[in-house]
Coordinates of C-alpha atoms in Angstrom, one line a residue:
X6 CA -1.6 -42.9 52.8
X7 CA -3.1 -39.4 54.3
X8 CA -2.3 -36.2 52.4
X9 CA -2.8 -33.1 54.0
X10 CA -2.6 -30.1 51.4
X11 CA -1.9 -26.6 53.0
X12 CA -0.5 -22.9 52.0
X13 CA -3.7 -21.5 50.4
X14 CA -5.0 -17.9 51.2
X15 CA -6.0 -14.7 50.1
X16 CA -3.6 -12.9 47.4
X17 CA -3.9 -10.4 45.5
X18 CA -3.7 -10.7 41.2
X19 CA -0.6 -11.1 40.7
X20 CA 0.7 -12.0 43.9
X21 CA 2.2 -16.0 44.9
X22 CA 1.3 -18.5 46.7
X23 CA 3.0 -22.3 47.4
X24 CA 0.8 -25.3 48.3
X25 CA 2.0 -28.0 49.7
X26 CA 1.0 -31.6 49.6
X27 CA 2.3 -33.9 52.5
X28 CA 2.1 -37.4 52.5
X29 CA 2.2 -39.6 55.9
X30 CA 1.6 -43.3 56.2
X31 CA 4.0 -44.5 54.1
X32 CA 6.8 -43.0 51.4
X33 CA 4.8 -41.5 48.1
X34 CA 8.5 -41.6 45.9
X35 CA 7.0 -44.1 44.0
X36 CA 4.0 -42.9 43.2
X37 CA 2.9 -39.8 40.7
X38 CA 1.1 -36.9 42.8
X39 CA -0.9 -34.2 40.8
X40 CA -2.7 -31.1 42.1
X41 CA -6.6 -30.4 40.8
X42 CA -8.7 -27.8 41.7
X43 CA -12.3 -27.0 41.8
X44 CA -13.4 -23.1 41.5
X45 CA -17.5 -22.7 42.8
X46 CA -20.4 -24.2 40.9
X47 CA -17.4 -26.1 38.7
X48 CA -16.4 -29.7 38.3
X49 CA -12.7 -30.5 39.7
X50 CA -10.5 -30.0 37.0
X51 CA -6.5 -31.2 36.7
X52 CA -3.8 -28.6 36.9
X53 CA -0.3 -30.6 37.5
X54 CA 1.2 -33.9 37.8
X55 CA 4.9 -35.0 38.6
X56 CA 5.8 -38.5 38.4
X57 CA 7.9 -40.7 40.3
X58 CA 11.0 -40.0 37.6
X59 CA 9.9 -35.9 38.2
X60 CA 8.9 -35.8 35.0
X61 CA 5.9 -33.0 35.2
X62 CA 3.0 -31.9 33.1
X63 CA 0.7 -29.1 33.2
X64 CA -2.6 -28.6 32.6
X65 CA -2.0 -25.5 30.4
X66 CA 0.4 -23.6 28.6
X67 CA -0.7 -20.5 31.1
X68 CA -0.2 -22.7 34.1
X69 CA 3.2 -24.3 32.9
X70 CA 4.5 -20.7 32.9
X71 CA 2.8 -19.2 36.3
X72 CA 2.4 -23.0 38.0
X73 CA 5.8 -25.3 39.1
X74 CA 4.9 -28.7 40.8
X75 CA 8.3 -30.3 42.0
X76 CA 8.1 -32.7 44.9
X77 CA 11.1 -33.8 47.7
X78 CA 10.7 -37.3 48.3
X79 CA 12.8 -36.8 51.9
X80 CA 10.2 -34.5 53.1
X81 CA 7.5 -36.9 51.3
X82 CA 6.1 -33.6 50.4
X83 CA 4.7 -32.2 46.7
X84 CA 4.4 -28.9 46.5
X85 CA 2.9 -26.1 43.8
X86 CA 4.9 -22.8 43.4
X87 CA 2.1 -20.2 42.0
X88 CA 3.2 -17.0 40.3
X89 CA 1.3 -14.5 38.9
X90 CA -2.3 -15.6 40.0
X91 CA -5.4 -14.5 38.4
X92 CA -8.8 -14.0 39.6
X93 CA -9.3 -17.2 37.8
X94 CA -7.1 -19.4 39.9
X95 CA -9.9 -19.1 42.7
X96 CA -10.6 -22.8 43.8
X97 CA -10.2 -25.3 46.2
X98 CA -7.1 -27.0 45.7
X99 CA -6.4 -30.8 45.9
X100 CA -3.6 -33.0 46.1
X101 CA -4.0 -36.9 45.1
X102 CA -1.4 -40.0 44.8
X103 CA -1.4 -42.8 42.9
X104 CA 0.9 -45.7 42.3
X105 CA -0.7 -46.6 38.9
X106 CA -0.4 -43.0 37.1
X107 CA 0.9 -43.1 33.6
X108 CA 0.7 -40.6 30.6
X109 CA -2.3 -41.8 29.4
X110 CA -4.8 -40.9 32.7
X111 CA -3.0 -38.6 34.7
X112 CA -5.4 -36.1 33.9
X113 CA -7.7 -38.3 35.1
X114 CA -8.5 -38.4 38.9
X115 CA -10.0 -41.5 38.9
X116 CA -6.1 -42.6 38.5
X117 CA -5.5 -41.2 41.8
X118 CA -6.1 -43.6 45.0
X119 CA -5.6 -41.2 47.8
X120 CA -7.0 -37.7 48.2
X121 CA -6.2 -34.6 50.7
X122 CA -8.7 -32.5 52.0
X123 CA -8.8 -29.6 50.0
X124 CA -7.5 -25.7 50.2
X125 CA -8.6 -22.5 49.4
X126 CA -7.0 -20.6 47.2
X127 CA -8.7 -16.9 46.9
X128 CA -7.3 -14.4 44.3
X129 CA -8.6 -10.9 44.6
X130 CA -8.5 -8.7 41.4

């Protein structure tokens, strides 16, 4: 499986972005996709999962109510709708797949067999 993530950019606070996460190789229905991030001179850090039922989680309370992660299995695509960005959201942005995901480690990327490259998300204050 490849991932390619795409749809970072440079916004302004407050502004939106959507990030999407496509898959290619084979179908990713079946397995649980999440999106981490990694802001400079930090360690990557989880921000949302979906699993294969679309059940989704979130890393934070503040990110459940700026961040939606919903995926469409037709386009074998996973994207990340972001409202409201803050300065803080600044990081490179992952996308990763697994078929083994379950509640316990999806915050956990070493759940996650396949990895995109990542992209840049800058918000300007």
């Amino acid at each position: 499986v490849q991932l390619q993530a795409s749809g970072g950019g440079l916004v302004q606070a407050g502004g939106s972005l959507r990030l999407s996460c496509a898959a290619s190789g084979r179908t990713i229905s079946r397995d649980a996709v999440a999106w981490f991030r990694q802001a400079p001179g930090m360690e990557r850090t989880f921000v949302a999962g979906i699993n294969r039922s679309g059940g989704r989680i979130y890393a934070t309370d503040s990110m459940k109510g700026r961040f939606t992660i919903s995926r469409d299995n037709a386009r074998n695509t996973v994207y990340l709708q972001m409202d409201n960005l803050r300065p803080d959201d600044t990081a490179v942005y992952y996308c990763a797949a697994g078929p083994s995901v379950i509640s316990s480690n999806v915050r956990n990327e070493n759940a996650y067999y396949y990895w995109g490259l990542g992209t840049l998300v800058t918000v300007s204050s």
